[in-house]
Short mmCIF file of C-alpha atoms in Angstrom, two decimals:
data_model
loop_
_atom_site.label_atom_id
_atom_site.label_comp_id
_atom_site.label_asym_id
_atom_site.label_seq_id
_atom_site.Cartn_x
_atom_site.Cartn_y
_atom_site.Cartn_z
CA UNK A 311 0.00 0.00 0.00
CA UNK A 312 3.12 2.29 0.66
CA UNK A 313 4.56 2.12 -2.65
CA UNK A 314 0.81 2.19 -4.02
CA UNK A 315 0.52 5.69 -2.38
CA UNK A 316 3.44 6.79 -3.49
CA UNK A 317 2.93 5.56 -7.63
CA UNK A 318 -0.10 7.40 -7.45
CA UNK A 319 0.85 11.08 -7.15
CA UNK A 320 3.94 10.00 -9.41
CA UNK A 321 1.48 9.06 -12.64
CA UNK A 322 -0.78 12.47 -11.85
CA UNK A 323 2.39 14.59 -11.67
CA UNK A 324 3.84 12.81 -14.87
CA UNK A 325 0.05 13.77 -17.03
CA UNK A 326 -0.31 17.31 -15.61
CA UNK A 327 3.16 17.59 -17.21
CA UNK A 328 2.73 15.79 -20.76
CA UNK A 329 -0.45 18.43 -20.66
CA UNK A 330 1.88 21.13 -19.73
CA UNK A 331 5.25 20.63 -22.02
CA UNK A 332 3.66 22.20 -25.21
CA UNK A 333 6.11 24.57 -26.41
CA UNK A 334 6.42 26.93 -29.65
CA UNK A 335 8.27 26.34 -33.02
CA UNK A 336 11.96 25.71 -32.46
CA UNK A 337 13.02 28.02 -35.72
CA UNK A 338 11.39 30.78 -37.38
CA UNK A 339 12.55 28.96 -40.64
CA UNK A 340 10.80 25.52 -40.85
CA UNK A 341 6.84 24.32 -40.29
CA UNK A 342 6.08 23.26 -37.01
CA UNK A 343 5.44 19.64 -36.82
CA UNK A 344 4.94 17.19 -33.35
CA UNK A 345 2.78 14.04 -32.93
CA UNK A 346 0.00 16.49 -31.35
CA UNK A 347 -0.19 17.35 -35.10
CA UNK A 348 -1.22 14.05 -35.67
CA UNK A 349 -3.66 13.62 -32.49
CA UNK A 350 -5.33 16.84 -33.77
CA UNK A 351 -5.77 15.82 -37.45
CA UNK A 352 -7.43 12.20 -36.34
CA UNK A 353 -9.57 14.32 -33.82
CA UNK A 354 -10.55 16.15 -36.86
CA UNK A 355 -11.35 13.06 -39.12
CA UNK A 356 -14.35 11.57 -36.26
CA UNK A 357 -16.51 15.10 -36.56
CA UNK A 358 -16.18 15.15 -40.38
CA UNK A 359 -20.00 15.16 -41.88
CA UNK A 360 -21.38 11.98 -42.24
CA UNK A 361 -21.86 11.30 -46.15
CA UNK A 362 -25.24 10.82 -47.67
CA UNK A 363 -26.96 8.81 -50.47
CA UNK A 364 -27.55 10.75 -53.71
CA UNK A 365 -28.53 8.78 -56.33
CA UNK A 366 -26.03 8.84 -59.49
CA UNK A 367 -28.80 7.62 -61.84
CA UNK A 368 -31.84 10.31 -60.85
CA UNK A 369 -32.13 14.10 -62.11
CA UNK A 370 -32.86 16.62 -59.02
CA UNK A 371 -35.12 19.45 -59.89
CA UNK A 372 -33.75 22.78 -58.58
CA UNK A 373 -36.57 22.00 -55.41
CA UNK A 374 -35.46 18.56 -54.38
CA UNK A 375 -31.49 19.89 -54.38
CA UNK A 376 -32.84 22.73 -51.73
CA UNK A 377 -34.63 19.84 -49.58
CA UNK A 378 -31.34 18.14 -49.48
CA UNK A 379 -29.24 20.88 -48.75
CA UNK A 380 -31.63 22.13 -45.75
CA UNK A 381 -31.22 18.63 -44.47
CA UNK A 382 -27.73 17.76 -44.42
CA UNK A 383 -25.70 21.38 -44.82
CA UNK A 384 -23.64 21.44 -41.86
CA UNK A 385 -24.72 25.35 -41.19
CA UNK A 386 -28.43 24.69 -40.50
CA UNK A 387 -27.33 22.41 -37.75
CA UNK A 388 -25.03 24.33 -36.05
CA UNK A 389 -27.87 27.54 -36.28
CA UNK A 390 -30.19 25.05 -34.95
CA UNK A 391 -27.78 23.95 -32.23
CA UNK A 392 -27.61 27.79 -31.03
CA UNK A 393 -31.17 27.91 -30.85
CA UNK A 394 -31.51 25.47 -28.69
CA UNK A 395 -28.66 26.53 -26.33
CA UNK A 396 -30.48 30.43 -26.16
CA UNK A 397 -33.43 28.34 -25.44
CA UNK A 398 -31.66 26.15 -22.54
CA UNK A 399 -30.71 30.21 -21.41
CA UNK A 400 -34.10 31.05 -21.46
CA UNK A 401 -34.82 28.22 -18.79
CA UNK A 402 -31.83 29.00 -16.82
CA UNK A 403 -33.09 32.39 -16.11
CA UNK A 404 -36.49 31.55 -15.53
CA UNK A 405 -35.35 29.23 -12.81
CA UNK A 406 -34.86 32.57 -10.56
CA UNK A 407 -38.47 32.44 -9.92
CA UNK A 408 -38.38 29.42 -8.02
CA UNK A 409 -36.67 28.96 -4.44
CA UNK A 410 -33.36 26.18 -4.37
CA UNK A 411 -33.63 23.80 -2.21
CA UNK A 412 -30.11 22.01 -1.43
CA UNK A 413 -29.51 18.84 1.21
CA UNK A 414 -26.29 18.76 3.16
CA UNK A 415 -25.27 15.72 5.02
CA UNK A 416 -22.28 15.62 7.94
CA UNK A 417 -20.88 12.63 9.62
CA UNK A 418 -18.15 12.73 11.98
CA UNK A 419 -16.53 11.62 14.96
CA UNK A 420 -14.37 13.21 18.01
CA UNK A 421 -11.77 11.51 19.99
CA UNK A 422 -10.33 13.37 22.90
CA UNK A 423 -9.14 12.59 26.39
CA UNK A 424 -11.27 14.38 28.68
CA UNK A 425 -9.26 15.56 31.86
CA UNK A 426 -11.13 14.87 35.34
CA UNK A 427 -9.12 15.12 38.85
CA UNK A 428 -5.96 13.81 38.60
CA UNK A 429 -6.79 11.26 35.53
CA UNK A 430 -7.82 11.21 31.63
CA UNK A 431 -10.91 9.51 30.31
CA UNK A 432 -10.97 8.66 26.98
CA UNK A 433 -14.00 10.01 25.28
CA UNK A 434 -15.80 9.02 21.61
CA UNK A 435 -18.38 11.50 20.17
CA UNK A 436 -19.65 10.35 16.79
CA UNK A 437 -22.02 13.07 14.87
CA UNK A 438 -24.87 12.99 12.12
CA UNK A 439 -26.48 15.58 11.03
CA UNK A 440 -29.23 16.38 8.14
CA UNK A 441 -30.29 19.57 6.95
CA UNK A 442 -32.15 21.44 4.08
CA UNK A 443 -31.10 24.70 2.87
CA UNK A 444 -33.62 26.67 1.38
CA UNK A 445 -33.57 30.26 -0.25
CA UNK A 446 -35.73 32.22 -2.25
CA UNK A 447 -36.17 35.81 -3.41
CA UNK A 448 -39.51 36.62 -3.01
CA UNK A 449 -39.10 40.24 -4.91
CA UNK A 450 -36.54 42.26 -6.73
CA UNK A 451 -38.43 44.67 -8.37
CA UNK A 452 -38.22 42.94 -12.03
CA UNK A 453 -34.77 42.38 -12.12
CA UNK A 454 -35.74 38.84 -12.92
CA UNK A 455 -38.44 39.00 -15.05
CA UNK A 456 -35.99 42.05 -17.21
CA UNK A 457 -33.00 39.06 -17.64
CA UNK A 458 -35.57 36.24 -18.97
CA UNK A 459 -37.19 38.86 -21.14
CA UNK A 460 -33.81 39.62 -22.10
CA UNK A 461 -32.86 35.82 -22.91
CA UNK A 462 -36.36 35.43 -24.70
CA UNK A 463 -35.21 38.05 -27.01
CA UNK A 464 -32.00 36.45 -27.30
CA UNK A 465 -34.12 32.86 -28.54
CA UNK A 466 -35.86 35.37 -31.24
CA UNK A 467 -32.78 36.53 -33.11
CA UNK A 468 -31.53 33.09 -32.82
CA UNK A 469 -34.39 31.73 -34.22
CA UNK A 470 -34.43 34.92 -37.18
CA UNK A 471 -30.41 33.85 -37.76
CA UNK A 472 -31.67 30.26 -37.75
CA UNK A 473 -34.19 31.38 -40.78
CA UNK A 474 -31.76 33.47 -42.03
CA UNK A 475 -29.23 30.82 -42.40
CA UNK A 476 -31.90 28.62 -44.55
CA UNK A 477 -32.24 31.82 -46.57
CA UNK A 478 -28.52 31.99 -47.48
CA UNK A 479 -28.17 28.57 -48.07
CA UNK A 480 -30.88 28.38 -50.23
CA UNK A 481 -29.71 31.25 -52.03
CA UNK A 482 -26.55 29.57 -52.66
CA UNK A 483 -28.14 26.13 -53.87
CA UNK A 484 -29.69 28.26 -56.67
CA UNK A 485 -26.60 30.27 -57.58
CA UNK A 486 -24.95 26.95 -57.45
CA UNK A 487 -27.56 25.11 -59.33
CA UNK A 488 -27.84 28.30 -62.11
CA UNK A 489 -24.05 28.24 -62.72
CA UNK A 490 -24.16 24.87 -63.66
CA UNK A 491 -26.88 25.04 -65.96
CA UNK A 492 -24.48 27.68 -67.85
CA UNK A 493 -21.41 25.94 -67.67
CA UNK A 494 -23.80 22.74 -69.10
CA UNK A 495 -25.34 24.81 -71.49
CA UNK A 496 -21.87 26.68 -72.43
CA UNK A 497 -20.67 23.22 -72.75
CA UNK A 498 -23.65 22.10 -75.33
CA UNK A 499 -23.03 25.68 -77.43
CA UNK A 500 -19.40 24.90 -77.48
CA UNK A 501 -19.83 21.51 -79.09
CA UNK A 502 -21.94 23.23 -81.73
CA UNK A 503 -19.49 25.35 -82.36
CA UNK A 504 -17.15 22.49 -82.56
CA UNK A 505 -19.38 21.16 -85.10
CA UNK A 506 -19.86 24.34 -86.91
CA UNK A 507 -16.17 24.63 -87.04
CA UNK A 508 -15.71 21.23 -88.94
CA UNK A 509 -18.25 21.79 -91.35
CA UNK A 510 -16.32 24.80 -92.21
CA UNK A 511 -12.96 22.77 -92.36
CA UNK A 512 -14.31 19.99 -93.93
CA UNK A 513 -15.86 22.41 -96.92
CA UNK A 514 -12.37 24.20 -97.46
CA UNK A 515 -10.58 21.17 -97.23
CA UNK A 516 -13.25 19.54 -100.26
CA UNK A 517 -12.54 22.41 -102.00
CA UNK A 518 -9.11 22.67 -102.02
CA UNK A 519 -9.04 19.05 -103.14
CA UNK A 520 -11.08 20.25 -105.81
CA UNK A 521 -8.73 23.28 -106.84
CA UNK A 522 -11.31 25.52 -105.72
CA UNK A 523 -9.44 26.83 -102.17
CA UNK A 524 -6.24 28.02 -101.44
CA UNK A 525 -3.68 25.92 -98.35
CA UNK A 526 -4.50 29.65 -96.29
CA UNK A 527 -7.60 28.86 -96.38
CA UNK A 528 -7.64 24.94 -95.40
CA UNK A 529 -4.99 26.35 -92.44
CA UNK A 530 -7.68 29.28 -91.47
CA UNK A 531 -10.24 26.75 -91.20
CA UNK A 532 -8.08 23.84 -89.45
CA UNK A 533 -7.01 27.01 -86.79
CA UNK A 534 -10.64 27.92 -85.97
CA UNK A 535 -11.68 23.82 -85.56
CA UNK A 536 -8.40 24.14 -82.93
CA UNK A 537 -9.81 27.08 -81.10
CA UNK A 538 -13.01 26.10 -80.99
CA UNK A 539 -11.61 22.67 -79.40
CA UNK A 540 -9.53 24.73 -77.26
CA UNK A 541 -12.75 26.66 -75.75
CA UNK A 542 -14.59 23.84 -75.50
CA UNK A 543 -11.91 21.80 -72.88
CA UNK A 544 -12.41 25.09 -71.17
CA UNK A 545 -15.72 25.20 -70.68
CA UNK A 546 -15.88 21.56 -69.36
CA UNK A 547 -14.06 22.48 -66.46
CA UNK A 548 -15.79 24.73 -65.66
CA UNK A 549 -18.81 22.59 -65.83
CA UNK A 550 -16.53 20.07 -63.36
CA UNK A 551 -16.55 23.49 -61.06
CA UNK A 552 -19.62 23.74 -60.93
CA UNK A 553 -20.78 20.71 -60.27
CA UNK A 554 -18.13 20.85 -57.28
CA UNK A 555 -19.88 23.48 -55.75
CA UNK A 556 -23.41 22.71 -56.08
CA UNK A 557 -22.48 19.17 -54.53
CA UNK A 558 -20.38 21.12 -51.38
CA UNK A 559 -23.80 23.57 -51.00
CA UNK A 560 -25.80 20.30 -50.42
CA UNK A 561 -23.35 19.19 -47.87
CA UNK A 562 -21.96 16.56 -49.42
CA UNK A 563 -18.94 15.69 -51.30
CA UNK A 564 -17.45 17.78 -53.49
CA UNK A 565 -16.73 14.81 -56.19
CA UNK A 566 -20.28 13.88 -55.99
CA UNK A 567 -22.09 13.38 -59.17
CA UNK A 568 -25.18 15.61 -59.79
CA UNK A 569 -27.54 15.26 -62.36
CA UNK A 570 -29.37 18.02 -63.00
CA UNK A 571 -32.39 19.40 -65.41
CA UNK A 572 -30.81 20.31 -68.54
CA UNK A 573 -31.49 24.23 -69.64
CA UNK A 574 -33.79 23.56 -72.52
CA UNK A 575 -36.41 21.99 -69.84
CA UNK A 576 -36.09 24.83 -67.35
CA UNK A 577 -38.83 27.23 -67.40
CA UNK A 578 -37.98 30.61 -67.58
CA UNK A 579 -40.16 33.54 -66.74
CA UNK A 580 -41.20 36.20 -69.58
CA UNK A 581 -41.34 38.95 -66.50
CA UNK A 582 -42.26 39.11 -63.00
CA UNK A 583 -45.62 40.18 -61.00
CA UNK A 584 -44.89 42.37 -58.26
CA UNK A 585 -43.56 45.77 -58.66
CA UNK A 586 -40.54 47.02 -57.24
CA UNK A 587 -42.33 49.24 -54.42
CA UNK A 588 -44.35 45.72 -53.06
CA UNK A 589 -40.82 43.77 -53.03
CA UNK A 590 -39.27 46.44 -50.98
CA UNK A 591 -42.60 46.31 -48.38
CA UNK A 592 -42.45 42.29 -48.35
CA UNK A 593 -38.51 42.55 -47.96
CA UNK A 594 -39.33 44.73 -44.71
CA UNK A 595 -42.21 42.04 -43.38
CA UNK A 596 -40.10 38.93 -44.50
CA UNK A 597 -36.33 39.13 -44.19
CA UNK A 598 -35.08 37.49 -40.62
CA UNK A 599 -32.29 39.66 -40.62
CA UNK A 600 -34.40 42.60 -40.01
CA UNK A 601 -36.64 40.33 -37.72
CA UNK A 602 -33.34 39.72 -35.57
CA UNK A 603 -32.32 43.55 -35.42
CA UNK A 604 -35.94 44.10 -34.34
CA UNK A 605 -35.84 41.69 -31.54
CA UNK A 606 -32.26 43.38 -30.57
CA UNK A 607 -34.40 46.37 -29.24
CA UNK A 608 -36.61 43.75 -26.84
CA UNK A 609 -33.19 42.80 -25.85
CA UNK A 610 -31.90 46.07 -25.15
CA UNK A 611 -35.31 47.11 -23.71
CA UNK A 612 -35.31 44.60 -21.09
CA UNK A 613 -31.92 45.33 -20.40
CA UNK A 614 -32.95 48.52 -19.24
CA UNK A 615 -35.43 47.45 -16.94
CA UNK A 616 -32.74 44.63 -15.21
CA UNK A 617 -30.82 47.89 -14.57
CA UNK A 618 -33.59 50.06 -13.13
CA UNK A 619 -34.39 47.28 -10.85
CA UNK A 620 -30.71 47.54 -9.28
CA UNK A 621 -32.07 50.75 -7.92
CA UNK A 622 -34.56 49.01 -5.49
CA UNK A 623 -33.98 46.66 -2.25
CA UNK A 624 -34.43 42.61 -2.98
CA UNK A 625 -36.23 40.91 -0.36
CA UNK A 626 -35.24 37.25 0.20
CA UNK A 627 -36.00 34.15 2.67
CA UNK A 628 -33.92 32.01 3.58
CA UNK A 629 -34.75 28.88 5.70
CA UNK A 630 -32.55 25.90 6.95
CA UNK A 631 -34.06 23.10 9.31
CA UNK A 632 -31.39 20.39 10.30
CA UNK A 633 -31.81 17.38 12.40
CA UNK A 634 -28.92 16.09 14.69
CA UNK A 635 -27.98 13.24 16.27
CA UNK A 636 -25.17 12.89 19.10
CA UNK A 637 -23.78 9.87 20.37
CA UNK A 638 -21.03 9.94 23.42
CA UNK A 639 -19.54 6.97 24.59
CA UNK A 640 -17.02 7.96 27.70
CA UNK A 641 -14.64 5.34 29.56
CA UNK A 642 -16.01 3.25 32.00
CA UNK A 643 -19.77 4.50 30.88
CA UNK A 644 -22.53 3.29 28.91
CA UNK A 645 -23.30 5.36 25.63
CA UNK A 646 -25.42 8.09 25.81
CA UNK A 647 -27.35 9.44 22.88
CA UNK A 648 -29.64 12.85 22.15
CA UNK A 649 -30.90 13.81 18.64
CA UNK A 650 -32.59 17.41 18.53
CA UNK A 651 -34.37 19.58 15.60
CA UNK A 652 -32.85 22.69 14.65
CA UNK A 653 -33.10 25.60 12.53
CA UNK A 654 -33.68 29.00 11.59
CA UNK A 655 -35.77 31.43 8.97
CA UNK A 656 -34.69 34.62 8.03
CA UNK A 657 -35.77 37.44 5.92
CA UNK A 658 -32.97 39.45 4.25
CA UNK A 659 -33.56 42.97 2.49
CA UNK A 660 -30.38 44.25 0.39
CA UNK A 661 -30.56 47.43 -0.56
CA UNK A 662 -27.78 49.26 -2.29
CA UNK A 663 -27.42 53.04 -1.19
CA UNK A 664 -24.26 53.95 -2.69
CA UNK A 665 -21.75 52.01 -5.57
CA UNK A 666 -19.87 55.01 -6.53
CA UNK A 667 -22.05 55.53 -9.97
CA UNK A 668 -21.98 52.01 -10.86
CA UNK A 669 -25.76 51.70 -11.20
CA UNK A 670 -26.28 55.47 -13.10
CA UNK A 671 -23.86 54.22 -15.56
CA UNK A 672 -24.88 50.52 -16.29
CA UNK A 673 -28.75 52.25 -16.42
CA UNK A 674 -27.07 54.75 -19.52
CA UNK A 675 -25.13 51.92 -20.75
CA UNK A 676 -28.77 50.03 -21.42
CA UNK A 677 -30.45 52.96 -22.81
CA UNK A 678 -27.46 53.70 -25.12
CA UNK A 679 -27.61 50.19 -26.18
CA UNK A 680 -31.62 50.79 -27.03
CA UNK A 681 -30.85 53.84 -29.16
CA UNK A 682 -27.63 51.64 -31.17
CA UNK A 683 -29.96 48.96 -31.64
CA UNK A 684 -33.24 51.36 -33.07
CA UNK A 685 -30.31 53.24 -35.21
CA UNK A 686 -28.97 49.33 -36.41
CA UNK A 687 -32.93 48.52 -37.88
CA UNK A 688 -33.10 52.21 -39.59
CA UNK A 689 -29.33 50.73 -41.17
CA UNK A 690 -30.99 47.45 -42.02
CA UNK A 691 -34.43 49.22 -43.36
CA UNK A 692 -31.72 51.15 -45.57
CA UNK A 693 -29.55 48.33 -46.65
CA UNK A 694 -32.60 46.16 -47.66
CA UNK A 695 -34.31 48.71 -49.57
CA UNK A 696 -31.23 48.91 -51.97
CA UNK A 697 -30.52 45.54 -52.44
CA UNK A 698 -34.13 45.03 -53.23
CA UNK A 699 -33.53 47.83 -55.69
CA UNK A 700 -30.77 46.70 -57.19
CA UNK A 701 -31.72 43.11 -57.28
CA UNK A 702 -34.62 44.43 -59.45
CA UNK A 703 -32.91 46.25 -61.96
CA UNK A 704 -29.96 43.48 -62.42
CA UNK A 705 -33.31 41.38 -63.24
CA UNK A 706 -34.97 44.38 -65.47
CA UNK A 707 -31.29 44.30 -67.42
CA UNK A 708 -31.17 40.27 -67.55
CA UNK A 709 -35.00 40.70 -69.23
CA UNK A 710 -33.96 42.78 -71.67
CA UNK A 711 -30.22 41.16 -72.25
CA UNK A 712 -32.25 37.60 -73.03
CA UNK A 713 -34.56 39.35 -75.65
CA UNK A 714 -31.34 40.76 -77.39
CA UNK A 715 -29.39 37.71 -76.95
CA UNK A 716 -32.30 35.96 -78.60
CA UNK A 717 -32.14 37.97 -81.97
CA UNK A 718 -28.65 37.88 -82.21
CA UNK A 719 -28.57 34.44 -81.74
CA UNK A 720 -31.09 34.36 -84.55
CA UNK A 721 -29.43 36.71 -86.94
CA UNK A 722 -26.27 34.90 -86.04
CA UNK A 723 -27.40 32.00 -87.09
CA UNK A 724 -29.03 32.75 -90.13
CA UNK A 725 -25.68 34.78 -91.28
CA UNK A 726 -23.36 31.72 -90.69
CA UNK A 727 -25.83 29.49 -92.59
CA UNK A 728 -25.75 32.46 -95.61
CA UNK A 729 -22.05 32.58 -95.91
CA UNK A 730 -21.19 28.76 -95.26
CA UNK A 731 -23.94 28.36 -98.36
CA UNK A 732 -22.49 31.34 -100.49
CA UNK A 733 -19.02 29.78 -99.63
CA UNK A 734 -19.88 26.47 -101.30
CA UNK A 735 -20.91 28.16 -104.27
CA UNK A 736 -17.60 29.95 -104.38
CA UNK A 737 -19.30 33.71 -103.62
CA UNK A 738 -17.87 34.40 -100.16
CA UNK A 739 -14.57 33.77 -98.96
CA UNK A 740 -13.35 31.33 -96.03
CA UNK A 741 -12.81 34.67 -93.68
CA UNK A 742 -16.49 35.25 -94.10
CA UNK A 743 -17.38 32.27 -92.94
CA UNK A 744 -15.19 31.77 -90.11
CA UNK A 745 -15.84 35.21 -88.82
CA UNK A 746 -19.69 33.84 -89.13
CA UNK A 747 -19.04 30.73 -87.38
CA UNK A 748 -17.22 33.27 -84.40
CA UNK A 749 -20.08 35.30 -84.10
CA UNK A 750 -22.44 32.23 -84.01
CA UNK A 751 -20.51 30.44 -81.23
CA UNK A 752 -20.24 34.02 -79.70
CA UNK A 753 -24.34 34.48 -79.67
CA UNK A 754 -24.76 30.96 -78.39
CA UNK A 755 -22.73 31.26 -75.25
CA UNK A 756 -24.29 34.83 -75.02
CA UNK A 757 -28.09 32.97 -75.17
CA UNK A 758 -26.90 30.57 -72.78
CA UNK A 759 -25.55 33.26 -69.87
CA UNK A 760 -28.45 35.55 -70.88
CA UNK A 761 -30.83 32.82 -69.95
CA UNK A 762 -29.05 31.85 -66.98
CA UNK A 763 -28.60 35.38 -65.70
CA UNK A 764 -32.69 35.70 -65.59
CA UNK A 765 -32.70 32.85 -63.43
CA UNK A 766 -29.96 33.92 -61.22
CA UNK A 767 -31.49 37.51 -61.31
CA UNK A 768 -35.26 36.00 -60.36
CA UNK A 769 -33.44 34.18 -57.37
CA UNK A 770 -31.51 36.94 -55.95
CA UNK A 771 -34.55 39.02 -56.07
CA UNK A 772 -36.25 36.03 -54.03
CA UNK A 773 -33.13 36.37 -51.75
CA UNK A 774 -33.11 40.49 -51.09
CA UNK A 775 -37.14 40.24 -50.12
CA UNK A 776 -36.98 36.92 -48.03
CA UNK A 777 -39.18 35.38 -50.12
CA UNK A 778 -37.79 31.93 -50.37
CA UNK A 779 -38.14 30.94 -47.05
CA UNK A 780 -41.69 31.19 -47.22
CA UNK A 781 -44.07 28.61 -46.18
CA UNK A 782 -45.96 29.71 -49.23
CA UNK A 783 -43.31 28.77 -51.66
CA UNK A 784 -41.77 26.11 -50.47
CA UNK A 785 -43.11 23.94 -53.60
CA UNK A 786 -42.63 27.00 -56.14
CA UNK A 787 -39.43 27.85 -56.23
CA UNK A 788 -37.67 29.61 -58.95
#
């Protein structure tokens, strides 16, 4: 048992140091590497999001990709985690309006001599006692009732930066979604043009064989095919980008593959119903960012009274009944034993008369904090009311950029089909017909982006007003 005793406070001095003999880089001139560096990374590995099924073989509409992305994104959890901790507050504070109650138990025994004449008796008092603690403030003047108004306004903004949170990620499921859909559709224009660049080769090269062409013109032709190979590598990795982040939105792997709704089977909207003015006013009655600044002044405002109460006395009780029970067992007598009820109640009244100011300046502290946080929603009214505004006229612009990208793509098409015709019959020269085939490809991406802009345009207007988080379009989404 010796040695036992000993070991013991040996192994606890020998942790408290392993905890303690961290120390900084060694040189200013190479990484820092230790096996904590190691402990920390496979710490790291066990909280990494669990992965989730999504089906290779099945094309997600823009709606189903949000659903999936509300329920596994790692940011809706960790909002939803902090509401639930401001709610736990809420309970802690509210528990001030009850009395605590708290049990003590003691157990002991005395061994003395006990002098008497001219000899020592050897005396053996063993102890128990049981009491209850109670205490309970039976007024303060709403001090109380200010803190869990207080933490209940704390549980609104976290529940409006809860909402808020769904709103962003949303958002950036349909940015995610739309740039795909352009780097697809950039992808399928860049293919034609691919195509359209062959034809054109394969013509010149026909009629050079035929005496009709000249080599500069086989090697303008061969040089456009290249480029238009050249763009179209390009715009497949992009595609591979975008796919990347649309997958990392939904909370899931980055090399996850998507598939998505082509382009051509997207709908997109001719115009939009509600004027600028009612966006703004739905922005102001929707957005939980504004919600959260709102419920800052409830926060504030209760704040203020917690601090007026400091002014006024508390009154409090407090009450503690124990039971005891003595035992004495002296030398050369029998044992003796007594066991009694005790106890006491007590009312206390604290009043502060003087802290030097202290109270004056946390009561101006509060009311400062009401006027910041009625100044931060006039901010917010502001800020809202120009994104709204500019989110509408981005989507005015994409409106009118489709319509034009729509003739030109048209007109482009037409004029490449013209000149690769007039070509044939030896009317038009190959520089016609490659600079038609540059246009084309040119108005095809152009048709693609323009499209994709509306889309992007109609969900960042969705964004600015808080519209997508809407019960009422939950199943409608752009």
């Amino acid at each position: 048992m010796l040695t036992w005793n000993r070991t013991i406070p040996f192994l606890n001095l020998m942790a408290v140091f392993s905890v303690f003999a961290q120390s900084p880089p060694p040189s200013p001139a190479r990484p820092w590497h230790s096996p904590d560096e190691r402990e920390i990374v496979s710490e790291g590995n066990r909280f990494r999001h669990s992965a989730f099924p999504i089906e290779s073989d099945k094309t997600y509409s823009l709606a189903e990709l949000i659903d999936v992305a509300e329920a596994h994104n790692p940011e809706t959890r960790v909002a939803w985690e902090n509401a639930r901790a401001q709610a736990a507050a809420i309970g802690i504070v509210r528990s001030e309006l009850y009395p605590t109650l708290s049990a003590v138990a003691l157990s002991g025994v005395d061994r003395s001599e006990v002098p008497l004449g001219s000899q020592f008796y050897r005396q053996t008092v063993p102890v128990f006692e049981a009491s209850l603690e109670l205490n309970y403030t039976i007024f303060d003047f709403g001090a109380r009732r200010g803190r869990i108004a207080a933490e209940s306004a704390r549980l609104l903004e976290a529940n409006f930066a809860f909402n808020d949170v769904h709103r962003k990620l949303i958002y950036e499921v349909q940015q995610a979604y739309y740039r795909l859909l352009n780097a697809s559709g950039q992808e399928a224009a860049a293919r034609a043009s691919l195509a359209n660049a062959q034809a054109v080769q394969q013509a010149a090269e026909e009629r050079l064989h035929d005496g009709l062409a000249t080599l500069p013109d086989v090697l303008e032709a061969r040089s456009a095919t290249a480029q238009a190979q050249y763009d179209l590598q390009a715009v497949r990795g992009a595609e591979q980008i975008a796919r990347g982040d649309l997958a990392t939105a939904l909370g899931a792997s980055a090399t996850t593959m998507i598939r998505v709704q082509p382009l051509s089977e997207v709908p997109t909207p001719e115009s939009v119903g509600d004027s600028v003015n009612e966006a703004i006013d739905n922005a102001f009655a929707q957005r939980p960012d504004l919600q959260a600044e709102v419920a800052g002044i409830r926060e504030a405002d209760a704040r203020r009274k917690e601090a007026r109460a400091a002014f006024y006395p508390s009154l409090s009780l407090q009450a503690n009944p124990s039971a005891q029970s003595w035992y004495v067992l002296q030398q050369t007598l029998p044992w003796g034993h007594t066991s009694d009820l005790n106890g006491g109640v007590a009312l206390s009244l604290n009043w502060t008369l003087f802290d030097g100011g202290a109270r004056k300046n946390r009561l101006a502290q509060a009311e400062a904090e009401i006027r910041r946080a009625q100044a931060q929603v006039g901010a917010v009214h502001d800020r809202i009311e120009d994104e709204v505004w500019t989110a509408y006229s981005n989507l005015n612009t994409a409106f009118r950029q489709r319509e034009a990208a729509t003739a030109l793509l048209d007109a482009a098409t037409q004029s490449y089909g013209a000149a690769l015709e007039s070509y044939n019959y030896g009317v038009r020269s190959l520089l016609d017909v490659t600079a038609a085939q540059k246009v084309l490809a040119q108005a095809r991406s152009a048709d693609v982006l323009a499209r994709t802009q509306v889309l992007a345009a109609l969900s960042d207007v969705a964004f600015r007003n808080g519209e997508s988080i809407q019960a009422n379009t939950r199943k409608s989404r752009p």
